[in-house]
Amino acid sequence: MRVQFEVIGERATVQTVRDLGQFDWSQFHRRAAIYMQRSIRQGVYSGKDLDGRPFAPLSIVTQQAKRGSKRRGSAHILVDRGDMLKSLIPSSNAREGRVAIGDRMNQIKGRAHNFGTRNMPRRSWFGIRKADIEVIEGMAGDAQRRVS
């Protein structure tokens, strides 16, 4: 089994687990996709990037804009109304499980946060953490033992 983080073009839009085996791994891929979706959300709410480092703080301008806004948003750095995280969609089939950012506007926002821009620091949030790989590989081993 191979676990990979797939970046399509320059957009971080899909996180994928692919299996190269000969079994019908549909259930495993579905569970892995749902696990990845949860893990991404938990990572954002923890305030830490994929390497476990705290996200770069908000700029003073952004902090002031959040305070002055009628909709103050969330105290979490990458969460305002939660639209980007709500748009994460798990999907799967017999060959792979994946999590995609479901709409174009959130793909653009997600990419900007994940890779940074000229005016925004990088806050890598969309991907597979080392701990996730271990969990998913354990799930694959369990699935394979059940099939064998």
mmCIF file of N, CA and C in Angstrom:
data_model
loop_
_atom_site.group_PDB
_atom_site.id
_atom_site.type_symbol
_atom_site.label_atom_id
_atom_site.label_comp_id
_atom_site.label_asym_id
_atom_site.label_seq_id
_atom_site.Cartn_x
_atom_site.Cartn_y
_atom_site.Cartn_z
ATOM 1 N N MET A 1 0.839 -1.183 0.000
ATOM 2 C CA MET A 1 0.000 0.000 0.000
ATOM 3 C C MET A 1 0.875 1.234 0.000
ATOM 4 N N ARG A 2 0.442 2.250 -0.685
ATOM 5 C CA ARG A 2 1.183 3.493 -0.760
ATOM 6 C C ARG A 2 0.280 4.615 -0.280
ATOM 7 N N VAL A 3 0.773 5.425 0.640
ATOM 8 C CA VAL A 3 0.037 6.596 1.102
ATOM 9 C C VAL A 3 0.735 7.803 0.499
ATOM 10 N N GLN A 4 -0.030 8.666 -0.131
ATOM 11 C CA GLN A 4 0.600 9.832 -0.753
ATOM 12 C C GLN A 4 -0.269 11.058 -0.595
ATOM 13 N N PHE A 5 0.377 12.216 -0.657
ATOM 14 C CA PHE A 5 -0.321 13.493 -0.688
ATOM 15 C C PHE A 5 -0.223 13.967 -2.116
ATOM 16 N N GLU A 6 -1.332 14.168 -2.745
ATOM 17 C CA GLU A 6 -1.352 14.518 -4.156
ATOM 18 C C GLU A 6 -1.715 15.980 -4.309
ATOM 19 N N VAL A 7 -0.882 16.711 -5.005
ATOM 20 C CA VAL A 7 -1.175 18.105 -5.323
ATOM 21 C C VAL A 7 -1.414 18.164 -6.816
ATOM 22 N N ILE A 8 -2.598 18.647 -7.195
ATOM 23 C CA ILE A 8 -2.941 18.721 -8.606
ATOM 24 C C ILE A 8 -2.568 20.102 -9.099
ATOM 25 N N GLY A 9 -1.707 20.164 -10.090
ATOM 26 C CA GLY A 9 -1.205 21.450 -10.561
ATOM 27 C C GLY A 9 -0.500 22.118 -9.396
ATOM 28 N N GLU A 10 -0.834 23.366 -9.152
ATOM 29 C CA GLU A 10 -0.280 24.065 -8.003
ATOM 30 C C GLU A 10 -1.332 24.232 -6.925
ATOM 31 N N ARG A 11 -2.478 23.597 -7.100
ATOM 32 C CA ARG A 11 -3.570 23.735 -6.130
ATOM 33 C C ARG A 11 -3.550 22.554 -5.181
ATOM 34 N N ALA A 12 -3.548 22.834 -3.898
ATOM 35 C CA ALA A 12 -3.668 21.743 -2.929
ATOM 36 C C ALA A 12 -5.151 21.430 -2.831
ATOM 37 N N THR A 13 -5.613 20.511 -3.638
ATOM 38 C CA THR A 13 -7.051 20.263 -3.665
ATOM 39 C C THR A 13 -7.435 18.842 -3.303
ATOM 40 N N VAL A 14 -6.497 17.923 -3.358
ATOM 41 C CA VAL A 14 -6.870 16.536 -3.125
ATOM 42 C C VAL A 14 -5.813 15.852 -2.269
ATOM 43 N N GLN A 15 -6.279 15.153 -1.277
ATOM 44 C CA GLN A 15 -5.409 14.322 -0.451
ATOM 45 C C GLN A 15 -5.862 12.893 -0.702
ATOM 46 N N THR A 16 -4.957 12.005 -1.094
ATOM 47 C CA THR A 16 -5.356 10.693 -1.594
ATOM 48 C C THR A 16 -4.613 9.558 -0.901
ATOM 49 N N VAL A 17 -5.310 8.463 -0.668
ATOM 50 C CA VAL A 17 -4.693 7.194 -0.283
ATOM 51 C C VAL A 17 -4.981 6.238 -1.423
ATOM 52 N N ARG A 18 -3.942 5.658 -1.986
ATOM 53 C CA ARG A 18 -4.134 4.709 -3.085
ATOM 54 C C ARG A 18 -3.616 3.350 -2.689
ATOM 55 N N ASP A 19 -4.283 2.344 -3.148
ATOM 56 C CA ASP A 19 -3.885 0.971 -2.876
ATOM 57 C C ASP A 19 -3.519 0.305 -4.189
ATOM 58 N N LEU A 20 -2.415 -0.421 -4.179
ATOM 59 C CA LEU A 20 -1.982 -1.095 -5.400
ATOM 60 C C LEU A 20 -2.271 -2.595 -5.362
ATOM 61 N N GLY A 21 -3.014 -3.064 -4.348
ATOM 62 C CA GLY A 21 -3.301 -4.484 -4.195
ATOM 63 C C GLY A 21 -4.382 -4.975 -5.136
ATOM 64 N N GLN A 22 -4.727 -6.251 -4.996
ATOM 65 C CA GLN A 22 -5.693 -6.875 -5.891
ATOM 66 C C GLN A 22 -7.042 -7.126 -5.225
ATOM 67 N N PHE A 23 -7.229 -6.684 -3.993
ATOM 68 C CA PHE A 23 -8.487 -6.901 -3.288
ATOM 69 C C PHE A 23 -9.433 -5.734 -3.518
ATOM 70 N N ASP A 24 -10.691 -5.932 -3.176
ATOM 71 C CA ASP A 24 -11.640 -4.823 -3.188
ATOM 72 C C ASP A 24 -11.489 -4.087 -1.863
ATOM 73 N N TRP A 25 -10.842 -2.961 -1.916
ATOM 74 C CA TRP A 25 -10.506 -2.188 -0.725
ATOM 75 C C TRP A 25 -11.487 -1.043 -0.504
ATOM 76 N N SER A 26 -12.664 -1.116 -1.073
ATOM 77 C CA SER A 26 -13.623 0.000 -1.013
ATOM 78 C C SER A 26 -13.901 0.477 0.404
ATOM 79 N N GLN A 27 -14.179 -0.454 1.308
ATOM 80 C CA GLN A 27 -14.500 -0.049 2.686
ATOM 81 C C GLN A 27 -13.309 0.614 3.359
ATOM 82 N N PHE A 28 -12.125 0.048 3.166
ATOM 83 C CA PHE A 28 -10.928 0.654 3.741
ATOM 84 C C PHE A 28 -10.742 2.076 3.215
ATOM 85 N N HIS A 29 -10.861 2.246 1.902
ATOM 86 C CA HIS A 29 -10.654 3.577 1.319
ATOM 87 C C HIS A 29 -11.685 4.576 1.833
ATOM 88 N N ARG A 30 -12.913 4.140 2.012
ATOM 89 C CA ARG A 30 -13.943 5.034 2.560
ATOM 90 C C ARG A 30 -13.574 5.451 3.986
ATOM 91 N N ARG A 31 -13.191 4.484 4.811
ATOM 92 C CA ARG A 31 -12.807 4.805 6.188
ATOM 93 C C ARG A 31 -11.570 5.696 6.219
ATOM 94 N N ALA A 32 -10.616 5.429 5.346
ATOM 95 C CA ALA A 32 -9.396 6.253 5.297
ATOM 96 C C ALA A 32 -9.725 7.687 4.874
ATOM 97 N N ALA A 33 -10.616 7.848 3.905
ATOM 98 C CA ALA A 33 -10.992 9.196 3.453
ATOM 99 C C ALA A 33 -11.681 9.975 4.569
ATOM 100 N N ILE A 34 -12.574 9.317 5.283
ATOM 101 C CA ILE A 34 -13.261 9.986 6.399
ATOM 102 C C ILE A 34 -12.266 10.317 7.507
ATOM 103 N N TYR A 35 -11.338 9.404 7.772
ATOM 104 C CA TYR A 35 -10.299 9.668 8.770
ATOM 105 C C TYR A 35 -9.475 10.898 8.374
ATOM 106 N N MET A 36 -9.069 10.979 7.102
ATOM 107 C CA MET A 36 -8.261 12.112 6.642
ATOM 108 C C MET A 36 -9.033 13.425 6.778
ATOM 109 N N GLN A 37 -10.310 13.409 6.425
ATOM 110 C CA GLN A 37 -11.133 14.612 6.551
ATOM 111 C C GLN A 37 -11.138 15.094 8.008
ATOM 112 N N ARG A 38 -11.374 14.168 8.934
ATOM 113 C CA ARG A 38 -11.381 14.519 10.366
ATOM 114 C C ARG A 38 -10.023 15.019 10.823
ATOM 115 N N SER A 39 -8.973 14.368 10.371
ATOM 116 C CA SER A 39 -7.627 14.734 10.783
ATOM 117 C C SER A 39 -7.264 16.144 10.306
ATOM 118 N N ILE A 40 -7.647 16.477 9.086
ATOM 119 C CA ILE A 40 -7.382 17.826 8.571
ATOM 120 C C ILE A 40 -8.099 18.850 9.443
ATOM 121 N N ARG A 41 -9.367 18.604 9.721
ATOM 122 C CA ARG A 41 -10.142 19.543 10.556
ATOM 123 C C ARG A 41 -9.528 19.679 11.944
ATOM 124 N N GLN A 42 -9.193 18.549 12.559
ATOM 125 C CA GLN A 42 -8.595 18.598 13.898
ATOM 126 C C GLN A 42 -7.275 19.346 13.885
ATOM 127 N N GLY A 43 -6.491 19.156 12.830
ATOM 128 C CA GLY A 43 -5.216 19.863 12.712
ATOM 129 C C GLY A 43 -5.404 21.368 12.681
ATOM 130 N N VAL A 44 -6.393 21.816 11.916
ATOM 131 C CA VAL A 44 -6.662 23.258 11.836
ATOM 132 C C VAL A 44 -7.094 23.788 13.201
ATOM 133 N N TYR A 45 -8.008 23.094 13.851
ATOM 134 C CA TYR A 45 -8.490 23.557 15.152
ATOM 135 C C TYR A 45 -7.410 23.482 16.235
ATOM 136 N N SER A 46 -6.401 22.626 16.038
ATOM 137 C CA SER A 46 -5.304 22.550 17.010
ATOM 138 C C SER A 46 -4.371 23.755 16.888
ATOM 139 N N GLY A 47 -4.447 24.455 15.740
ATOM 140 C CA GLY A 47 -3.578 25.610 15.530
ATOM 141 C C GLY A 47 -2.162 25.247 15.130
ATOM 142 N N LYS A 48 -1.968 23.993 14.662
ATOM 143 C CA LYS A 48 -0.623 23.554 14.296
ATOM 144 C C LYS A 48 -0.590 23.075 12.852
ATOM 145 N N ASP A 49 0.567 23.296 12.213
ATOM 146 C CA ASP A 49 0.707 22.888 10.816
ATOM 147 C C ASP A 49 1.003 21.393 10.724
ATOM 148 N N LEU A 50 1.256 20.921 9.508
ATOM 149 C CA LEU A 50 1.468 19.491 9.277
ATOM 150 C C LEU A 50 2.693 18.946 10.005
ATOM 151 N N ASP A 51 3.643 19.833 10.332
ATOM 152 C CA ASP A 51 4.848 19.416 11.053
ATOM 153 C C ASP A 51 4.727 19.616 12.563
ATOM 154 N N GLY A 52 3.547 20.035 13.022
ATOM 155 C CA GLY A 52 3.327 20.209 14.448
ATOM 156 C C GLY A 52 3.732 21.569 15.001
ATOM 157 N N ARG A 53 4.120 22.485 14.132
ATOM 158 C CA ARG A 53 4.489 23.837 14.571
ATOM 159 C C ARG A 53 3.252 24.722 14.605
ATOM 160 N N PRO A 54 3.192 25.673 15.544
ATOM 161 C CA PRO A 54 2.043 26.594 15.580
ATOM 162 C C PRO A 54 1.941 27.378 14.276
ATOM 163 N N PHE A 55 0.706 27.644 13.844
ATOM 164 C CA PHE A 55 0.509 28.481 12.663
ATOM 165 C C PHE A 55 1.091 29.859 12.916
ATOM 166 N N ALA A 56 1.565 30.489 11.857
ATOM 167 C CA ALA A 56 2.025 31.874 11.966
ATOM 168 C C ALA A 56 0.860 32.728 12.452
ATOM 169 N N PRO A 57 1.126 33.685 13.340
ATOM 170 C CA PRO A 57 0.025 34.509 13.860
ATOM 171 C C PRO A 57 -0.579 35.388 12.765
ATOM 172 N N LEU A 58 -1.805 35.836 13.016
ATOM 173 C CA LEU A 58 -2.465 36.759 12.095
ATOM 174 C C LEU A 58 -1.753 38.104 12.138
ATOM 175 N N SER A 59 -1.776 38.800 11.019
ATOM 176 C CA SER A 59 -1.195 40.140 11.001
ATOM 177 C C SER A 59 -2.066 41.073 11.840
ATOM 178 N N ILE A 60 -1.504 42.171 12.241
ATOM 179 C CA ILE A 60 -2.256 43.158 13.033
ATOM 180 C C ILE A 60 -3.457 43.669 12.242
ATOM 181 N N VAL A 61 -3.279 43.876 10.945
ATOM 182 C CA VAL A 61 -4.383 44.350 10.098
ATOM 183 C C VAL A 61 -5.530 43.343 10.099
ATOM 184 N N THR A 62 -5.195 42.043 9.959
ATOM 185 C CA THR A 62 -6.227 41.005 9.956
ATOM 186 C C THR A 62 -6.901 40.915 11.324
ATOM 187 N N GLN A 63 -6.112 40.995 12.383
ATOM 188 C CA GLN A 63 -6.695 40.963 13.732
ATOM 189 C C GLN A 63 -7.677 42.114 13.923
ATOM 190 N N GLN A 64 -7.291 43.309 13.491
ATOM 191 C CA GLN A 64 -8.168 44.466 13.628
ATOM 192 C C GLN A 64 -9.424 44.305 12.785
ATOM 193 N N ALA A 65 -9.281 43.763 11.588
ATOM 194 C CA ALA A 65 -10.443 43.552 10.718
ATOM 195 C C ALA A 65 -11.408 42.558 11.357
ATOM 196 N N LYS A 66 -10.870 41.489 11.959
ATOM 197 C CA LYS A 66 -11.737 40.508 12.625
ATOM 198 C C LYS A 66 -12.456 41.132 13.809
ATOM 199 N N ARG A 67 -11.751 41.948 14.582
ATOM 200 C CA ARG A 67 -12.372 42.589 15.750
ATOM 201 C C ARG A 67 -13.428 43.599 15.339
ATOM 202 N N GLY A 68 -13.199 44.306 14.230
ATOM 203 C CA GLY A 68 -14.124 45.351 13.798
ATOM 204 C C GLY A 68 -15.297 44.836 12.990
ATOM 205 N N SER A 69 -15.263 43.573 12.617
ATOM 206 C CA SER A 69 -16.306 43.001 11.784
ATOM 207 C C SER A 69 -17.526 42.624 12.613
ATOM 208 N N LYS A 70 -18.705 42.708 11.996
ATOM 209 C CA LYS A 70 -19.927 42.256 12.668
ATOM 210 C C LYS A 70 -19.877 40.757 12.899
ATOM 211 N N ARG A 71 -19.344 40.037 11.950
ATOM 212 C CA ARG A 71 -19.158 38.604 12.132
ATOM 213 C C ARG A 71 -17.698 38.390 12.490
ATOM 214 N N ARG A 72 -17.443 38.206 13.719
ATOM 215 C CA ARG A 72 -16.074 38.149 14.237
ATOM 216 C C ARG A 72 -15.337 36.893 13.813
ATOM 217 N N GLY A 73 -16.057 35.915 13.384
ATOM 218 C CA GLY A 73 -15.395 34.684 12.995
ATOM 219 C C GLY A 73 -14.932 33.901 14.204
ATOM 220 N N SER A 74 -13.979 33.035 13.986
ATOM 221 C CA SER A 74 -13.488 32.128 15.007
ATOM 222 C C SER A 74 -12.199 32.660 15.615
ATOM 223 N N ALA A 75 -11.873 32.177 16.787
ATOM 224 C CA ALA A 75 -10.596 32.501 17.414
ATOM 225 C C ALA A 75 -9.463 31.709 16.756
ATOM 226 N N HIS A 76 -9.797 30.679 15.989
ATOM 227 C CA HIS A 76 -8.786 29.859 15.321
ATOM 228 C C HIS A 76 -8.252 30.589 14.096
ATOM 229 N N ILE A 77 -6.957 30.479 13.876
ATOM 230 C CA ILE A 77 -6.297 31.248 12.823
ATOM 231 C C ILE A 77 -6.871 30.977 11.434
ATOM 232 N N LEU A 78 -7.083 29.746 11.052
ATOM 233 C CA LEU A 78 -7.554 29.447 9.701
ATOM 234 C C LEU A 78 -9.065 29.301 9.602
ATOM 235 N N VAL A 79 -9.786 29.717 10.617
ATOM 236 C CA VAL A 79 -11.230 29.554 10.596
ATOM 237 C C VAL A 79 -11.891 30.909 10.799
ATOM 238 N N ASP A 80 -12.687 31.312 9.834
ATOM 239 C CA ASP A 80 -13.513 32.506 10.003
ATOM 240 C C ASP A 80 -14.932 32.004 10.249
ATOM 241 N N ARG A 81 -15.616 31.628 9.176
ATOM 242 C CA ARG A 81 -16.955 31.034 9.329
ATOM 243 C C ARG A 81 -16.919 29.526 9.236
ATOM 244 N N GLY A 82 -15.781 28.971 8.854
ATOM 245 C CA GLY A 82 -15.657 27.519 8.740
ATOM 246 C C GLY A 82 -15.992 26.984 7.356
ATOM 247 N N ASP A 83 -16.195 27.885 6.387
ATOM 248 C CA ASP A 83 -16.585 27.443 5.040
ATOM 249 C C ASP A 83 -15.540 26.538 4.393
ATOM 250 N N MET A 84 -14.252 26.868 4.553
ATOM 251 C CA MET A 84 -13.210 26.085 3.913
ATOM 252 C C MET A 84 -13.210 24.657 4.472
ATOM 253 N N LEU A 85 -13.334 24.527 5.786
ATOM 254 C CA LEU A 85 -13.341 23.190 6.383
ATOM 255 C C LEU A 85 -14.629 22.437 6.079
ATOM 256 N N LYS A 86 -15.736 23.157 5.990
ATOM 257 C CA LYS A 86 -17.010 22.506 5.647
ATOM 258 C C LYS A 86 -16.996 21.990 4.215
ATOM 259 N N SER A 87 -16.151 22.581 3.376
ATOM 260 C CA SER A 87 -16.124 22.176 1.969
ATOM 261 C C SER A 87 -15.248 20.946 1.725
ATOM 262 N N LEU A 88 -14.622 20.390 2.754
ATOM 263 C CA LEU A 88 -13.815 19.180 2.583
ATOM 264 C C LEU A 88 -14.739 17.989 2.346
ATOM 265 N N ILE A 89 -14.524 17.304 1.244
ATOM 266 C CA ILE A 89 -15.412 16.213 0.840
ATOM 267 C C ILE A 89 -14.613 14.917 0.712
ATOM 268 N N PRO A 90 -14.937 13.910 1.546
ATOM 269 C CA PRO A 90 -14.284 12.614 1.371
ATOM 270 C C PRO A 90 -14.992 11.827 0.271
ATOM 271 N N SER A 91 -14.229 11.100 -0.516
ATOM 272 C CA SER A 91 -14.820 10.204 -1.512
ATOM 273 C C SER A 91 -13.907 8.997 -1.646
ATOM 274 N N SER A 92 -14.443 7.931 -2.201
ATOM 275 C CA SER A 92 -13.639 6.721 -2.327
ATOM 276 C C SER A 92 -14.223 5.803 -3.384
ATOM 277 N N ASN A 93 -13.408 4.856 -3.788
ATOM 278 C CA ASN A 93 -13.838 3.771 -4.660
ATOM 279 C C ASN A 93 -12.943 2.574 -4.332
ATOM 280 N N ALA A 94 -12.925 1.571 -5.167
ATOM 281 C CA ALA A 94 -12.125 0.377 -4.883
ATOM 282 C C ALA A 94 -10.628 0.647 -4.970
ATOM 283 N N ARG A 95 -10.227 1.734 -5.629
ATOM 284 C CA ARG A 95 -8.800 2.001 -5.831
ATOM 285 C C ARG A 95 -8.218 3.072 -4.930
ATOM 286 N N GLU A 96 -9.058 4.013 -4.418
ATOM 287 C CA GLU A 96 -8.486 5.091 -3.629
ATOM 288 C C GLU A 96 -9.530 5.747 -2.738
ATOM 289 N N GLY A 97 -9.016 6.415 -1.708
ATOM 290 C CA GLY A 97 -9.834 7.279 -0.874
ATOM 291 C C GLY A 97 -9.229 8.660 -0.970
ATOM 292 N N ARG A 98 -10.070 9.685 -0.971
ATOM 293 C CA ARG A 98 -9.524 11.032 -1.121
ATOM 294 C C ARG A 98 -10.374 12.038 -0.376
ATOM 295 N N VAL A 99 -9.737 13.164 -0.104
ATOM 296 C CA VAL A 99 -10.428 14.314 0.454
ATOM 297 C C VAL A 99 -10.125 15.466 -0.489
ATOM 298 N N ALA A 100 -11.167 16.125 -0.950
ATOM 299 C CA ALA A 100 -11.002 17.263 -1.856
ATOM 300 C C ALA A 100 -11.640 18.499 -1.235
ATOM 301 N N ILE A 101 -11.131 19.646 -1.624
ATOM 302 C CA ILE A 101 -11.771 20.905 -1.259
ATOM 303 C C ILE A 101 -12.837 21.119 -2.312
ATOM 304 N N GLY A 102 -14.101 21.171 -1.866
ATOM 305 C CA GLY A 102 -15.240 21.011 -2.749
ATOM 306 C C GLY A 102 -15.625 22.128 -3.676
ATOM 307 N N ASP A 103 -15.186 23.338 -3.463
ATOM 308 C CA ASP A 103 -15.589 24.385 -4.404
ATOM 309 C C ASP A 103 -14.406 25.287 -4.731
ATOM 310 N N ARG A 104 -14.510 25.929 -5.852
ATOM 311 C CA ARG A 104 -13.394 26.697 -6.411
ATOM 312 C C ARG A 104 -12.894 27.804 -5.477
ATOM 313 N N MET A 105 -13.788 28.574 -4.882
ATOM 314 C CA MET A 105 -13.363 29.679 -4.018
ATOM 315 C C MET A 105 -12.581 29.149 -2.819
ATOM 316 N N ASN A 106 -13.047 28.065 -2.220
ATOM 317 C CA ASN A 106 -12.329 27.498 -1.086
ATOM 318 C C ASN A 106 -11.031 26.825 -1.508
ATOM 319 N N GLN A 107 -10.958 26.320 -2.745
ATOM 320 C CA GLN A 107 -9.690 25.806 -3.261
ATOM 321 C C GLN A 107 -8.660 26.918 -3.331
ATOM 322 N N ILE A 108 -9.074 28.072 -3.811
ATOM 323 C CA ILE A 108 -8.164 29.221 -3.919
ATOM 324 C C ILE A 108 -7.708 29.660 -2.529
ATOM 325 N N LYS A 109 -8.657 29.801 -1.598
ATOM 326 C CA LYS A 109 -8.300 30.197 -0.232
ATOM 327 C C LYS A 109 -7.409 29.140 0.424
ATOM 328 N N GLY A 110 -7.770 27.880 0.242
ATOM 329 C CA GLY A 110 -6.993 26.798 0.841
ATOM 330 C C GLY A 110 -5.567 26.766 0.333
ATOM 331 N N ARG A 111 -5.396 26.955 -0.958
ATOM 332 C CA ARG A 111 -4.050 26.974 -1.544
ATOM 333 C C ARG A 111 -3.245 28.140 -1.001
ATOM 334 N N ALA A 112 -3.869 29.314 -0.918
ATOM 335 C CA ALA A 112 -3.163 30.496 -0.413
ATOM 336 C C ALA A 112 -2.666 30.257 1.010
ATOM 337 N N HIS A 113 -3.516 29.686 1.849
ATOM 338 C CA HIS A 113 -3.098 29.405 3.224
ATOM 339 C C HIS A 113 -2.045 28.305 3.273
ATOM 340 N N ASN A 114 -2.233 27.255 2.489
ATOM 341 C CA ASN A 114 -1.349 26.101 2.548
ATOM 342 C C ASN A 114 0.062 26.432 2.080
ATOM 343 N N PHE A 115 0.177 27.230 1.024
ATOM 344 C CA PHE A 115 1.486 27.514 0.447
ATOM 345 C C PHE A 115 1.983 28.924 0.737
ATOM 346 N N GLY A 116 1.101 29.795 1.223
ATOM 347 C CA GLY A 116 1.483 31.180 1.482
ATOM 348 C C GLY A 116 1.423 32.011 0.205
ATOM 349 N N THR A 117 1.395 33.304 0.382
ATOM 350 C CA THR A 117 1.417 34.245 -0.736
ATOM 351 C C THR A 117 2.404 35.347 -0.391
ATOM 352 N N ARG A 118 2.511 36.308 -1.259
ATOM 353 C CA ARG A 118 3.405 37.439 -1.005
ATOM 354 C C ARG A 118 3.006 38.164 0.278
ATOM 355 N N ASN A 119 1.706 38.218 0.558
ATOM 356 C CA ASN A 119 1.217 38.961 1.721
ATOM 357 C C ASN A 119 0.738 38.081 2.878
ATOM 358 N N MET A 120 0.847 36.764 2.723
ATOM 359 C CA MET A 120 0.331 35.858 3.753
ATOM 360 C C MET A 120 1.357 34.753 4.011
ATOM 361 N N PRO A 121 1.677 34.505 5.276
ATOM 362 C CA PRO A 121 2.641 33.435 5.552
ATOM 363 C C PRO A 121 2.051 32.056 5.268
ATOM 364 N N ARG A 122 2.938 31.135 5.010
ATOM 365 C CA ARG A 122 2.530 29.746 4.775
ATOM 366 C C ARG A 122 1.986 29.152 6.069
ATOM 367 N N ARG A 123 0.840 28.529 5.968
ATOM 368 C CA ARG A 123 0.251 27.787 7.092
ATOM 369 C C ARG A 123 -0.201 26.438 6.542
ATOM 370 N N SER A 124 0.726 25.506 6.459
ATOM 371 C CA SER A 124 0.409 24.216 5.819
ATOM 372 C C SER A 124 -0.592 23.448 6.682
ATOM 373 N N TRP A 125 -1.784 23.300 6.159
ATOM 374 C CA TRP A 125 -2.894 22.687 6.894
ATOM 375 C C TRP A 125 -3.482 21.492 6.169
ATOM 376 N N PHE A 126 -3.311 21.410 4.852
ATOM 377 C CA PHE A 126 -3.975 20.394 4.043
ATOM 378 C C PHE A 126 -2.949 19.374 3.589
ATOM 379 N N GLY A 127 -2.968 18.218 4.213
ATOM 380 C CA GLY A 127 -2.024 17.170 3.856
ATOM 381 C C GLY A 127 -2.109 16.040 4.860
ATOM 382 N N ILE A 128 -1.162 15.141 4.764
ATOM 383 C CA ILE A 128 -1.134 13.981 5.639
ATOM 384 C C ILE A 128 0.025 14.148 6.613
ATOM 385 N N ARG A 129 -0.273 14.087 7.889
ATOM 386 C CA ARG A 129 0.759 14.138 8.927
ATOM 387 C C ARG A 129 1.401 12.760 9.057
ATOM 388 N N LYS A 130 2.630 12.733 9.593
ATOM 389 C CA LYS A 130 3.316 11.449 9.793
ATOM 390 C C LYS A 130 2.464 10.501 10.633
ATOM 391 N N ALA A 131 1.841 11.034 11.674
ATOM 392 C CA ALA A 131 0.994 10.192 12.532
ATOM 393 C C ALA A 131 -0.188 9.620 11.741
ATOM 394 N N ASP A 132 -0.710 10.398 10.777
ATOM 395 C CA ASP A 132 -1.816 9.915 9.945
ATOM 396 C C ASP A 132 -1.381 8.727 9.093
ATOM 397 N N ILE A 133 -0.181 8.796 8.562
ATOM 398 C CA ILE A 133 0.315 7.708 7.727
ATOM 399 C C ILE A 133 0.356 6.415 8.535
ATOM 400 N N GLU A 134 0.846 6.510 9.758
ATOM 401 C CA GLU A 134 0.905 5.317 10.613
ATOM 402 C C GLU A 134 -0.489 4.758 10.881
ATOM 403 N N VAL A 135 -1.450 5.639 11.166
ATOM 404 C CA VAL A 135 -2.822 5.192 11.432
ATOM 405 C C VAL A 135 -3.413 4.536 10.190
ATOM 406 N N ILE A 136 -3.249 5.178 9.033
ATOM 407 C CA ILE A 136 -3.823 4.652 7.795
ATOM 408 C C ILE A 136 -3.159 3.330 7.411
ATOM 409 N N GLU A 137 -1.852 3.235 7.589
ATOM 410 C CA GLU A 137 -1.190 1.962 7.307
ATOM 411 C C GLU A 137 -1.687 0.868 8.257
ATOM 412 N N GLY A 138 -1.945 1.229 9.516
ATOM 413 C CA GLY A 138 -2.527 0.267 10.455
ATOM 414 C C GLY A 138 -3.915 -0.159 10.021
ATOM 415 N N MET A 139 -4.715 0.798 9.540
ATOM 416 C CA MET A 139 -6.051 0.476 9.037
ATOM 417 C C MET A 139 -5.954 -0.475 7.843
ATOM 418 N N ALA A 140 -4.965 -0.235 6.972
ATOM 419 C CA ALA A 140 -4.786 -1.088 5.788
ATOM 420 C C ALA A 140 -4.383 -2.494 6.213
ATOM 421 N N GLY A 141 -3.487 -2.591 7.200
ATOM 422 C CA GLY A 141 -3.080 -3.899 7.698
ATOM 423 C C GLY A 141 -4.261 -4.665 8.277
ATOM 424 N N ASP A 142 -5.111 -3.953 9.043
ATOM 425 C CA ASP A 142 -6.307 -4.579 9.602
ATOM 426 C C ASP A 142 -7.231 -5.073 8.496
ATOM 427 N N ALA A 143 -7.420 -4.241 7.466
ATOM 428 C CA ALA A 143 -8.308 -4.611 6.359
ATOM 429 C C ALA A 143 -7.741 -5.837 5.623
ATOM 430 N N GLN A 144 -6.433 -5.842 5.425
ATOM 431 C CA GLN A 144 -5.815 -6.951 4.712
ATOM 432 C C GLN A 144 -5.922 -8.250 5.510
ATOM 433 N N ARG A 145 -5.751 -8.168 6.827
ATOM 434 C CA ARG A 145 -5.888 -9.359 7.669
ATOM 435 C C ARG A 145 -7.303 -9.914 7.620
ATOM 436 N N ARG A 146 -8.301 -9.011 7.547
ATOM 437 C CA ARG A 146 -9.673 -9.466 7.459
ATOM 438 C C ARG A 146 -9.958 -10.157 6.123
ATOM 439 N N VAL A 147 -9.315 -9.678 5.054
ATOM 440 C CA VAL A 147 -9.528 -10.234 3.722
ATOM 441 C C VAL A 147 -8.798 -11.554 3.562
ATOM 442 N N SER A 148 -7.611 -11.649 4.135
ATOM 443 C CA SER A 148 -6.771 -12.846 3.963
ATOM 444 C C SER A 148 -7.334 -14.044 4.671
#
